């Protein structure tokens, strides 16, 4: 490199180099540089040839830092340099060192991601400036860079000029910094966008649309209506978290601006699809119009400007006739009593003096206004302060009003200036319009006028009329805008129409051939031969070996084991059905075209269908989760519809399984209806085809499950005073896992007397987030006794021994050896569980047993021992931590889905017997726990995550409201979720699917929002029309590989994909993505047969070409 030194120095000499403004420890010169050395071209030339003096540079940096805390941050995908740094300074004493790196290997990190991470590092490292809040992020970095209005897409609004389009829709994401400011506007415990912020967004739209500048022109707003509130909570993964974000980061909260020209005036509407905790693509509600009005420019702004106002004279006049004065503290105490719980940045009233129908108020920012906030025209903190003052004036005349007053309409709004350039102090004059001639009432509210001036008495804005109206909590925060909307779910059983009554089927033209499994007794088998079921012929097959069966020879394959056999436990029955489904799946090659007969799994009394019903055999309920997942995987394998149907017949009421001829008639009737419908039990609604996959028979009628919104509300629960667990003695199974420790901390924070953590090993975690949670629990929760017990809940003897010790009144902690006296048990939180994920064909009895033992056997052991020892009477809570995998199904988790359905049914079983029980079907907790490990895969399947804060709020609300036994807590991104049903969607999703279709159409019609790149976006692409078919296929394969591996780069044409990390579950996801994108059929072994991108591309090119030739 020596030959390049002179050229490098020559280049550097032409650059206007400046002295270093920060301390630089040079790894070439091995010392701290003098600021002027960076201006020397020789310094930059020697970088090419001189050796690296890294140790000396690190030591020089440590010596130069006047602090006992030093942070080393490596900007790169490996920790090479920070690891070396750690070795160098390991012997230094008196320093606290943090070693961080910015990005991980293979990670895509754009500028916004790096800025976000830097901001997080700043808060993580707790720099003095960060603690004191001195550091101000400057959004307007360059003078030539125009800063958009904080709430709207100014560029798109401006682009509507001269475009010839009368209607313009543009959607903008509210950035994190703006959102943090606006979240201080709290009404009944919930951050909502201030009504005046809609007014300011309209003002911004007026300037952008007209191309005018404030100061040269004035703006007018007329007939503004503020109709619906906009909740400012972000998505469920961020709700309630204290994670610091870079202010310029785009949040999940989006606002859509609609403009429509009408001569000299322009109609403007502001809407959103954001609902509570749910992001846009998970929302099922149509876009809500929050506010609308008309904007225009003043013809002669100066002429329309009122005469100057003498603040001192006005203040004097008010003082002489004053009837009430509020200080800042008094004003916000008054407002807080009416549900207006403003944070510091919206407490801008300094003092207000009221005299009759008028008032004068001094306003002042309570926070350091960031540069990006100056893009507001009338800052919401100041303008809302005017509204707050107006509300106090009205309340002075209406002291009996016990609720909030909010703006619902305004007109004759004229703006001449901006709060962004007017300093930090303002004055406002408030006047009740009409005075004594227009009565004030709690039903109608009042109309006020507002005049806003800056600290120098310059007129900024004037609101001719604004109506303030009393509202109650349900008006501001209706059920449809609650956090639970789109997050919490329940399943209801819906009775079929009259046509769904079961009747004995008419005689068939030919005998239907049934292949019956699970018919293990001669008596049961002979029933098929004795009973006339329209000439149907039952065939008995011992066991579940379906490998030698030709499916196309049969009209239906049925498993009757759940109706006519007695089972020792849930594992035995689940494994038996699993074996049958695996045998059938082995026959379903992707290239096959033969019809697949209905595959029917029959149980009797496994589910509680009607309110209060007690399931006769709840241990068999896991078959529901098994079937929901198996159907997904079998259809992906067969690349065609798989008619898998689960039927729950009415139990005979006997404890042991009792098979009857009536049961055969009921199954025959359902299958007759199935065969006589084209397509088989499928029907179209809202553009999507639905198919019956589960049916229950009760009282001769058919019932089908339907997913719908839960009635639980989270926003009221967030403010409720009751504390779950206060003064109680509670057990947490899986207590030393991530979720168990989160619940333990929550109970301790609620004032629990004793928390007993059950663990199979009894060993506290030593690393990772769980270790941090354990440390918090042991160090901070001094008022709660935390007792660790080594206990395997899958062993009933361990539970019996534990309960005996609790009844005796004492326990010895397994960790500390300390003796604790305990009160009677009042709560159980069953969070124990393990994951053993495998594709359906790789599952076996052992994988089922491993998952069932802690979750299902553990729950039933707790249930039985409570009853046996008479401990139910004092029990207040028995909460089982289930999973949304059982509710929705998920490829690769058939065993886990089945296990969770079992404990859901146990909760209903306990309730039917008058015992306390809840089962919450959790989505992935993104901060820790088993599900956090699978967050990436869940997100691709359409499952969103939830934060600890939101999970605990759900747990709290479920127990407090106590209205539903089984609750699903899972944000679902329906646009990603529904495509997994390539042929027909289960009827259980019909109600939600209809809402999603409507919401999608509305969103497409009113928003310019575009979703990010996804593999399925190419699903409809016609490969024959591609200019380069091979390139197109290669891109699809490459995109699918990157998506599964969750990397942005590193996938080459020749790299074996399995060696890069695609496991068996990933191979299924990879295959499904390519099938969907190219509309081809692929075998389950395609990745093994063609292991590289290039090899698979060649294979697919040949397959697609042959298929096109055949079609031609």
Short mmCIF file of C-alpha atoms in Angstrom, two decimals, residues 480-924:
data_model
loop_
_atom_site.label_atom_id
_atom_site.label_comp_id
_atom_site.label_asym_id
_atom_site.label_seq_id
_atom_site.Cartn_x
_atom_site.Cartn_y
_atom_site.Cartn_z
CA UNK A 480 -64.85 -0.90 19.80
CA UNK A 481 -61.76 1.22 20.61
CA UNK A 482 -60.71 -0.74 23.69
CA UNK A 483 -57.25 -2.30 23.88
CA UNK A 484 -58.91 -5.71 23.84
CA UNK A 485 -60.40 -5.17 20.38
CA UNK A 486 -58.41 -7.33 18.00
CA UNK A 487 -56.35 -8.76 20.85
CA UNK A 488 -58.72 -10.79 23.04
CA UNK A 489 -60.92 -13.53 21.60
CA UNK A 490 -63.43 -16.14 22.61
CA UNK A 491 -65.05 -19.10 20.86
CA UNK A 492 -68.81 -19.43 20.89
CA UNK A 493 -70.80 -22.42 19.65
CA UNK A 494 -73.39 -21.37 17.08
CA UNK A 495 -76.45 -23.48 16.42
CA UNK A 496 -77.00 -24.41 12.81
CA UNK A 497 -80.04 -23.39 10.83
CA UNK A 498 -83.14 -25.58 10.61
CA UNK A 499 -81.62 -27.41 7.70
CA UNK A 500 -78.84 -28.58 9.98
CA UNK A 501 -81.11 -30.71 12.12
CA UNK A 502 -79.97 -34.29 12.02
CA UNK A 503 -82.26 -36.65 10.17
CA UNK A 504 -81.92 -40.23 9.14
CA UNK A 505 -80.51 -40.07 5.62
CA UNK A 506 -82.50 -41.40 2.68
CA UNK A 507 -81.47 -44.56 0.92
CA UNK A 508 -78.44 -44.18 -1.28
CA UNK A 509 -78.10 -45.44 -4.83
CA UNK A 510 -75.02 -47.34 -3.78
CA UNK A 511 -73.49 -48.44 -0.52
CA UNK A 512 -71.08 -45.92 0.97
CA UNK A 513 -67.84 -47.57 1.99
CA UNK A 514 -66.53 -46.52 5.41
CA UNK A 515 -63.13 -47.45 6.75
CA UNK A 516 -63.55 -47.39 10.54
CA UNK A 517 -60.66 -47.21 13.00
CA UNK A 518 -60.71 -47.36 16.78
CA UNK A 519 -63.59 -49.87 16.88
CA UNK A 520 -61.94 -52.25 19.28
CA UNK A 521 -64.82 -54.39 20.57
CA UNK A 522 -66.86 -57.05 18.81
CA UNK A 523 -70.04 -55.42 20.10
CA UNK A 524 -69.20 -52.02 18.63
CA UNK A 525 -68.01 -53.54 15.37
CA UNK A 526 -71.18 -55.58 14.96
CA UNK A 527 -73.33 -52.45 15.26
CA UNK A 528 -72.18 -51.31 11.82
CA UNK A 529 -73.49 -54.55 10.35
CA UNK A 530 -76.83 -54.50 12.24
CA UNK A 531 -77.76 -50.84 11.78
CA UNK A 532 -79.32 -49.65 8.54
CA UNK A 533 -77.37 -46.50 7.70
CA UNK A 534 -78.45 -46.21 4.10
CA UNK A 535 -76.71 -49.40 3.10
CA UNK A 536 -73.39 -48.15 4.50
CA UNK A 537 -70.82 -50.83 5.17
CA UNK A 538 -68.50 -50.53 8.13
CA UNK A 539 -65.07 -52.10 7.92
CA UNK A 540 -63.12 -52.74 11.03
CA UNK A 541 -59.35 -52.29 11.04
CA UNK A 542 -57.29 -53.20 14.08
CA UNK A 543 -55.00 -50.43 15.26
CA UNK A 544 -54.21 -47.34 13.27
CA UNK A 545 -51.88 -48.65 10.61
CA UNK A 546 -53.14 -46.99 7.44
CA UNK A 547 -50.01 -47.61 5.36
CA UNK A 548 -51.51 -50.35 3.26
CA UNK A 549 -54.83 -48.65 2.56
CA UNK A 550 -55.85 -47.16 -0.78
CA UNK A 551 -57.78 -44.03 0.10
CA UNK A 552 -59.59 -43.74 -3.22
CA UNK A 553 -61.43 -47.00 -2.49
CA UNK A 554 -63.32 -45.47 0.44
CA UNK A 555 -66.02 -42.83 0.82
CA UNK A 556 -64.85 -41.90 4.30
CA UNK A 557 -62.14 -42.81 6.79
CA UNK A 558 -63.35 -42.56 10.37
CA UNK A 559 -61.71 -42.83 13.79
CA UNK A 560 -64.36 -43.84 16.37
CA UNK A 561 -61.95 -44.39 19.26
CA UNK A 562 -63.08 -41.24 21.07
CA UNK A 563 -66.66 -42.48 21.15
CA UNK A 564 -66.44 -46.21 21.77
CA UNK A 565 -63.23 -46.80 23.75
CA UNK A 566 -62.02 -46.08 27.27
CA UNK A 567 -58.61 -44.40 27.41
CA UNK A 568 -56.08 -44.37 30.23
CA UNK A 569 -55.16 -40.76 29.56
CA UNK A 570 -54.96 -37.88 27.12
CA UNK A 571 -51.60 -39.01 25.73
CA UNK A 572 -52.83 -42.46 24.66
CA UNK A 573 -55.83 -41.14 22.75
CA UNK A 574 -53.95 -38.23 21.12
CA UNK A 575 -51.14 -40.55 20.01
CA UNK A 576 -53.68 -42.98 18.53
CA UNK A 577 -55.33 -40.30 16.37
CA UNK A 578 -51.90 -38.93 15.48
CA UNK A 579 -50.85 -42.34 14.15
CA UNK A 580 -53.91 -42.50 11.87
CA UNK A 581 -53.33 -39.00 10.49
CA UNK A 582 -49.67 -39.78 9.88
CA UNK A 583 -50.58 -42.95 8.02
CA UNK A 584 -52.94 -41.01 5.77
CA UNK A 585 -50.44 -38.17 5.30
CA UNK A 586 -47.87 -40.65 4.01
CA UNK A 587 -50.22 -41.38 1.09
CA UNK A 588 -50.71 -37.74 0.17
CA UNK A 589 -47.95 -36.96 -2.30
CA UNK A 590 -47.82 -33.46 -3.75
CA UNK A 591 -48.10 -34.87 -7.26
CA UNK A 592 -51.24 -36.88 -6.53
CA UNK A 593 -54.60 -35.95 -8.00
CA UNK A 594 -56.87 -38.69 -6.63
CA UNK A 595 -59.73 -37.40 -4.44
CA UNK A 596 -59.18 -37.57 -0.70
CA UNK A 597 -62.19 -38.99 1.16
CA UNK A 598 -63.48 -37.24 4.28
CA UNK A 599 -61.28 -38.03 7.27
CA UNK A 600 -63.55 -37.97 10.30
CA UNK A 601 -62.46 -38.03 13.93
CA UNK A 602 -65.39 -38.89 16.20
CA UNK A 603 -65.53 -38.19 19.94
CA UNK A 604 -68.44 -38.13 22.36
CA UNK A 605 -68.83 -35.49 25.08
CA UNK A 606 -65.29 -34.12 24.77
CA UNK A 607 -66.32 -30.45 24.69
CA UNK A 608 -68.60 -28.17 26.68
CA UNK A 609 -70.78 -26.81 23.87
CA UNK A 610 -73.74 -25.25 25.66
CA UNK A 611 -73.46 -22.85 28.64
CA UNK A 612 -72.88 -24.75 31.85
CA UNK A 613 -72.48 -28.09 30.07
CA UNK A 614 -70.10 -30.53 31.73
CA UNK A 615 -67.98 -32.44 29.26
CA UNK A 616 -68.10 -36.17 29.91
CA UNK A 617 -64.61 -36.87 28.59
CA UNK A 618 -62.59 -33.59 28.69
CA UNK A 619 -59.29 -35.48 28.49
CA UNK A 620 -60.01 -36.14 24.82
CA UNK A 621 -60.34 -32.44 23.98
CA UNK A 622 -56.76 -32.22 22.75
CA UNK A 623 -57.84 -33.78 19.45
CA UNK A 624 -59.23 -30.37 18.45
CA UNK A 625 -55.79 -28.72 18.51
CA UNK A 626 -54.26 -31.77 16.83
CA UNK A 627 -56.76 -31.60 13.94
CA UNK A 628 -56.41 -27.84 13.50
CA UNK A 629 -52.67 -28.16 13.03
CA UNK A 630 -52.71 -31.49 11.15
CA UNK A 631 -55.02 -30.09 8.47
CA UNK A 632 -52.58 -27.27 7.78
CA UNK A 633 -49.65 -29.64 7.38
CA UNK A 634 -51.53 -32.31 5.43
CA UNK A 635 -52.83 -29.78 2.89
CA UNK A 636 -49.32 -28.41 2.44
CA UNK A 637 -48.05 -31.96 1.84
CA UNK A 638 -50.86 -32.93 -0.54
CA UNK A 639 -51.07 -29.51 -2.23
CA UNK A 640 -54.85 -29.97 -2.41
CA UNK A 641 -57.78 -29.79 0.03
CA UNK A 642 -57.79 -32.34 2.85
CA UNK A 643 -61.35 -32.80 4.21
CA UNK A 644 -60.54 -33.37 7.89
CA UNK A 645 -63.65 -33.18 10.05
CA UNK A 646 -63.97 -33.42 13.85
CA UNK A 647 -67.37 -34.51 15.19
CA UNK A 648 -68.30 -34.37 18.88
CA UNK A 649 -71.39 -36.48 19.48
CA UNK A 650 -73.63 -36.16 22.49
CA UNK A 651 -72.47 -38.33 25.35
CA UNK A 652 -74.71 -40.98 26.80
CA UNK A 653 -74.00 -39.56 30.24
CA UNK A 654 -72.12 -42.63 31.39
CA UNK A 655 -68.63 -42.27 32.81
CA UNK A 656 -67.22 -44.99 30.57
CA UNK A 657 -67.40 -44.70 26.81
CA UNK A 658 -70.66 -46.15 25.58
CA UNK A 659 -71.14 -46.56 21.84
CA UNK A 660 -74.72 -46.56 20.54
CA UNK A 661 -76.46 -47.03 17.22
CA UNK A 662 -77.76 -43.48 17.51
CA UNK A 663 -74.19 -42.27 17.27
CA UNK A 664 -73.74 -44.11 13.99
CA UNK A 665 -76.93 -42.51 12.67
CA UNK A 666 -75.67 -39.04 13.64
CA UNK A 667 -72.33 -39.53 11.88
CA UNK A 668 -74.11 -40.91 8.81
CA UNK A 669 -76.41 -37.88 8.70
CA UNK A 670 -73.50 -35.44 8.89
CA UNK A 671 -71.57 -37.29 6.19
CA UNK A 672 -74.68 -37.44 4.01
CA UNK A 673 -74.92 -33.63 4.22
CA UNK A 674 -71.22 -33.44 3.52
CA UNK A 675 -71.43 -35.58 0.37
CA UNK A 676 -74.53 -33.81 -0.95
CA UNK A 677 -72.98 -30.33 -0.87
CA UNK A 678 -70.79 -29.00 -3.67
CA UNK A 679 -68.11 -28.15 -2.90
CA UNK A 680 -68.02 -30.34 0.15
CA UNK A 681 -69.57 -28.28 2.95
CA UNK A 682 -67.82 -25.26 1.51
CA UNK A 683 -69.53 -21.98 0.84
CA UNK A 684 -68.41 -18.55 -0.21
CA UNK A 685 -68.83 -15.42 1.89
CA UNK A 686 -67.15 -12.11 1.27
CA UNK A 687 -64.97 -13.54 -1.48
CA UNK A 688 -63.50 -16.29 0.72
CA UNK A 689 -64.59 -19.93 0.79
CA UNK A 690 -65.31 -21.46 4.20
CA UNK A 691 -65.52 -25.12 5.10
CA UNK A 692 -66.89 -26.92 8.13
CA UNK A 693 -64.04 -28.54 10.06
CA UNK A 694 -65.62 -29.00 13.51
CA UNK A 695 -69.19 -29.84 14.47
CA UNK A 696 -70.91 -30.86 17.70
CA UNK A 697 -74.26 -32.60 18.07
CA UNK A 698 -76.47 -31.69 21.00
CA UNK A 699 -80.16 -32.48 21.29
CA UNK A 700 -80.37 -33.57 17.66
CA UNK A 701 -78.98 -30.25 16.41
CA UNK A 702 -75.63 -29.30 14.97
CA UNK A 703 -73.38 -26.62 16.48
CA UNK A 704 -70.21 -25.14 15.00
CA UNK A 705 -67.57 -23.04 16.78
CA UNK A 706 -67.13 -19.38 15.83
CA UNK A 707 -64.21 -17.13 16.77
CA UNK A 708 -65.38 -13.71 17.93
CA UNK A 709 -64.30 -10.74 20.02
CA UNK A 710 -64.00 -11.17 23.76
CA UNK A 711 -66.21 -9.03 26.00
CA UNK A 712 -63.37 -8.34 28.40
CA UNK A 713 -62.27 -4.69 28.46
CA UNK A 714 -58.70 -3.72 29.23
CA UNK A 715 -58.84 0.07 29.55
CA UNK A 716 -61.10 0.06 32.61
CA UNK A 717 -58.95 -2.70 34.11
CA UNK A 718 -55.86 -0.52 33.74
CA UNK A 719 -57.35 1.91 36.25
CA UNK A 720 -59.14 -0.48 38.61
CA UNK A 721 -58.04 -0.31 42.20
CA UNK A 722 -58.38 -4.00 43.05
CA UNK A 723 -55.10 -5.88 43.24
CA UNK A 724 -55.14 -9.53 42.27
CA UNK A 725 -53.26 -11.61 44.80
CA UNK A 726 -53.05 -8.98 47.54
CA UNK A 727 -52.41 -10.74 50.85
CA UNK A 728 -52.76 -14.15 49.15
CA UNK A 729 -50.71 -17.34 49.07
CA UNK A 730 -50.14 -18.34 45.46
CA UNK A 731 -48.43 -21.19 43.63
CA UNK A 732 -46.77 -20.66 40.25
CA UNK A 733 -45.86 -23.80 38.34
CA UNK A 734 -42.94 -23.35 35.98
CA UNK A 735 -42.11 -20.69 38.52
CA UNK A 736 -38.44 -20.31 37.58
CA UNK A 737 -39.16 -19.86 33.88
CA UNK A 738 -39.57 -16.52 32.17
CA UNK A 739 -43.37 -16.24 32.41
CA UNK A 740 -43.44 -17.69 35.90
CA UNK A 741 -41.04 -15.04 37.18
CA UNK A 742 -42.94 -12.23 35.44
CA UNK A 743 -46.13 -13.36 37.18
CA UNK A 744 -44.27 -13.70 40.48
CA UNK A 745 -43.01 -10.11 40.21
CA UNK A 746 -46.52 -8.95 39.37
CA UNK A 747 -48.05 -10.75 42.36
CA UNK A 748 -45.34 -9.40 44.64
CA UNK A 749 -46.01 -5.91 43.32
CA UNK A 750 -49.70 -6.41 44.10
CA UNK A 751 -48.85 -7.22 47.70
CA UNK A 752 -49.05 -11.03 47.72
CA UNK A 753 -48.20 -12.53 51.10
CA UNK A 754 -46.44 -15.64 49.77
CA UNK A 755 -45.42 -16.75 46.28
CA UNK A 756 -44.44 -20.41 45.94
CA UNK A 757 -42.39 -21.13 42.82
CA UNK A 758 -42.56 -24.74 41.67
CA UNK A 759 -39.75 -26.07 39.50
CA UNK A 760 -38.79 -29.56 38.44
CA UNK A 761 -35.12 -28.84 39.19
CA UNK A 762 -35.50 -26.15 41.84
CA UNK A 763 -32.46 -24.33 40.43
CA UNK A 764 -32.81 -20.58 39.77
CA UNK A 765 -31.74 -19.31 36.33
CA UNK A 766 -28.17 -18.07 36.10
CA UNK A 767 -28.09 -16.17 32.81
CA UNK A 768 -30.26 -14.24 30.37
CA UNK A 769 -33.43 -12.30 31.02
CA UNK A 770 -34.79 -14.94 33.39
CA UNK A 771 -31.76 -14.51 35.63
CA UNK A 772 -32.41 -10.76 35.71
CA UNK A 773 -36.04 -11.39 36.65
CA UNK A 774 -34.96 -13.75 39.44
CA UNK A 775 -32.56 -11.11 40.74
CA UNK A 776 -35.31 -8.49 40.74
CA UNK A 777 -37.64 -10.82 42.59
CA UNK A 778 -35.15 -11.70 45.31
CA UNK A 779 -33.71 -8.20 45.77
CA UNK A 780 -36.69 -5.87 45.44
CA UNK A 781 -39.71 -7.79 46.69
CA UNK A 782 -39.01 -7.67 50.41
CA UNK A 783 -42.63 -7.71 51.57
CA UNK A 784 -43.48 -10.95 49.76
CA UNK A 785 -42.07 -14.28 50.85
CA UNK A 786 -40.69 -16.08 47.81
CA UNK A 787 -40.35 -19.84 48.35
CA UNK A 788 -38.84 -22.18 45.77
CA UNK A 789 -40.03 -25.80 45.85
CA UNK A 790 -38.58 -28.65 43.81
CA UNK A 791 -41.70 -30.26 42.46
CA UNK A 792 -42.53 -32.11 39.24
CA UNK A 793 -46.22 -31.36 38.68
CA UNK A 794 -46.44 -34.28 36.26
CA UNK A 795 -46.01 -36.60 39.28
CA UNK A 796 -49.10 -36.67 41.45
CA UNK A 797 -47.03 -37.77 44.47
CA UNK A 798 -45.04 -34.52 44.31
CA UNK A 799 -48.25 -32.47 44.34
CA UNK A 800 -49.72 -34.45 47.23
CA UNK A 801 -46.57 -33.99 49.27
CA UNK A 802 -46.46 -30.24 48.54
CA UNK A 803 -50.12 -29.72 49.47
CA UNK A 804 -49.64 -31.68 52.68
CA UNK A 805 -46.78 -29.36 53.70
CA UNK A 806 -48.86 -26.27 52.85
CA UNK A 807 -51.71 -27.58 54.98
CA UNK A 808 -49.28 -28.15 57.83
CA UNK A 809 -48.47 -24.44 57.66
CA UNK A 810 -44.78 -24.37 56.74
CA UNK A 811 -42.39 -24.81 53.80
CA UNK A 812 -38.60 -24.90 53.51
CA UNK A 813 -37.21 -22.97 50.54
CA UNK A 814 -35.21 -25.24 48.25
CA UNK A 815 -32.75 -22.44 47.43
CA UNK A 816 -32.15 -20.75 50.79
CA UNK A 817 -33.01 -23.56 53.19
CA UNK A 818 -35.07 -21.05 55.18
CA UNK A 819 -38.23 -22.11 57.01
CA UNK A 820 -41.38 -20.17 56.04
CA UNK A 821 -44.78 -20.26 57.70
CA UNK A 822 -47.53 -20.15 55.07
CA UNK A 823 -51.23 -19.44 55.07
CA UNK A 824 -53.77 -21.60 53.19
CA UNK A 825 -53.43 -21.72 49.43
CA UNK A 826 -55.65 -19.22 47.57
CA UNK A 827 -54.23 -19.06 44.03
CA UNK A 828 -52.61 -21.26 41.40
CA UNK A 829 -50.99 -20.01 38.20
CA UNK A 830 -50.09 -22.99 36.01
CA UNK A 831 -47.42 -21.83 33.56
CA UNK A 832 -45.36 -25.04 33.34
CA UNK A 833 -44.72 -26.28 29.82
CA UNK A 834 -42.15 -27.36 27.25
CA UNK A 835 -41.90 -27.22 23.47
CA UNK A 836 -41.04 -30.23 21.33
CA UNK A 837 -41.81 -28.88 17.87
CA UNK A 838 -41.69 -31.26 14.91
CA UNK A 839 -43.48 -31.66 11.58
CA UNK A 840 -46.55 -33.87 11.76
CA UNK A 841 -44.82 -36.86 10.16
CA UNK A 842 -41.99 -36.71 12.70
CA UNK A 843 -44.22 -36.52 15.77
CA UNK A 844 -44.63 -39.67 17.86
CA UNK A 845 -46.02 -40.79 21.17
CA UNK A 846 -42.90 -39.62 22.96
CA UNK A 847 -43.10 -36.07 21.59
CA UNK A 848 -46.76 -35.93 22.64
CA UNK A 849 -45.94 -37.24 26.10
CA UNK A 850 -43.09 -34.77 26.67
CA UNK A 851 -45.42 -31.84 26.00
CA UNK A 852 -48.47 -33.26 27.80
CA UNK A 853 -46.67 -34.18 31.02
CA UNK A 854 -46.04 -30.75 32.54
CA UNK A 855 -49.00 -28.96 30.95
CA UNK A 856 -51.89 -31.46 30.88
CA UNK A 857 -50.91 -34.05 33.48
CA UNK A 858 -49.71 -31.23 35.73
CA UNK A 859 -53.01 -29.35 35.48
CA UNK A 860 -55.11 -32.46 36.15
CA UNK A 861 -52.89 -33.48 39.07
CA UNK A 862 -53.41 -30.07 40.64
CA UNK A 863 -57.16 -30.35 40.04
CA UNK A 864 -57.44 -33.83 41.56
CA UNK A 865 -55.29 -33.08 44.59
CA UNK A 866 -57.20 -29.90 45.40
CA UNK A 867 -60.43 -31.87 45.49
CA UNK A 868 -58.97 -34.82 47.36
CA UNK A 869 -57.60 -32.59 50.15
CA UNK A 870 -60.61 -30.26 50.38
CA UNK A 871 -58.61 -27.18 49.33
CA UNK A 872 -61.05 -25.90 46.69
CA UNK A 873 -63.18 -23.83 49.04
CA UNK A 874 -60.46 -21.29 49.80
CA UNK A 875 -59.08 -21.18 46.26
CA UNK A 876 -59.77 -17.85 44.48
CA UNK A 877 -57.72 -18.33 41.32
CA UNK A 878 -56.79 -21.31 39.19
CA UNK A 879 -55.28 -19.83 36.03
CA UNK A 880 -53.90 -22.10 33.32
CA UNK A 881 -51.46 -20.64 30.80
CA UNK A 882 -52.64 -22.03 27.49
CA UNK A 883 -51.50 -21.02 24.01
CA UNK A 884 -53.11 -19.50 20.92
CA UNK A 885 -51.55 -22.41 19.00
CA UNK A 886 -54.41 -24.56 20.30
CA UNK A 887 -56.95 -21.93 19.26
CA UNK A 888 -55.59 -21.25 15.77
CA UNK A 889 -53.28 -24.15 14.94
CA UNK A 890 -49.68 -23.78 13.77
CA UNK A 891 -47.55 -26.03 11.58
CA UNK A 892 -44.97 -28.05 13.48
CA UNK A 893 -46.79 -27.79 16.82
CA UNK A 894 -49.48 -30.46 16.65
CA UNK A 895 -48.53 -31.86 20.07
CA UNK A 896 -48.43 -28.41 21.68
CA UNK A 897 -51.77 -27.41 20.14
CA UNK A 898 -53.37 -30.59 21.46
CA UNK A 899 -51.99 -30.10 24.97
CA UNK A 900 -53.33 -26.56 25.22
CA UNK A 901 -56.80 -27.55 24.06
CA UNK A 902 -56.82 -30.11 26.88
CA UNK A 903 -56.26 -27.51 29.60
CA UNK A 904 -58.79 -25.15 27.97
CA UNK A 905 -61.39 -27.84 28.41
CA UNK A 906 -60.25 -28.53 31.97
CA UNK A 907 -61.01 -24.90 32.81
CA UNK A 908 -64.53 -25.26 31.42
CA UNK A 909 -64.93 -28.58 33.21
CA UNK A 910 -64.02 -27.02 36.56
CA UNK A 911 -66.42 -24.11 35.96
CA UNK A 912 -69.25 -26.52 35.19
CA UNK A 913 -68.67 -28.00 38.64
CA UNK A 914 -68.75 -24.61 40.34
CA UNK A 915 -64.97 -24.36 40.79
CA UNK A 916 -62.78 -21.41 39.97
CA UNK A 917 -60.82 -21.65 36.71
CA UNK A 918 -59.49 -19.60 33.82
CA UNK A 919 -57.46 -20.59 30.79
CA UNK A 920 -55.72 -17.85 28.80
CA UNK A 921 -54.56 -18.78 25.32
CA UNK A 922 -51.45 -16.61 25.16
CA UNK A 923 -49.73 -15.47 22.04
CA UNK A 924 -45.94 -15.14 22.20
#
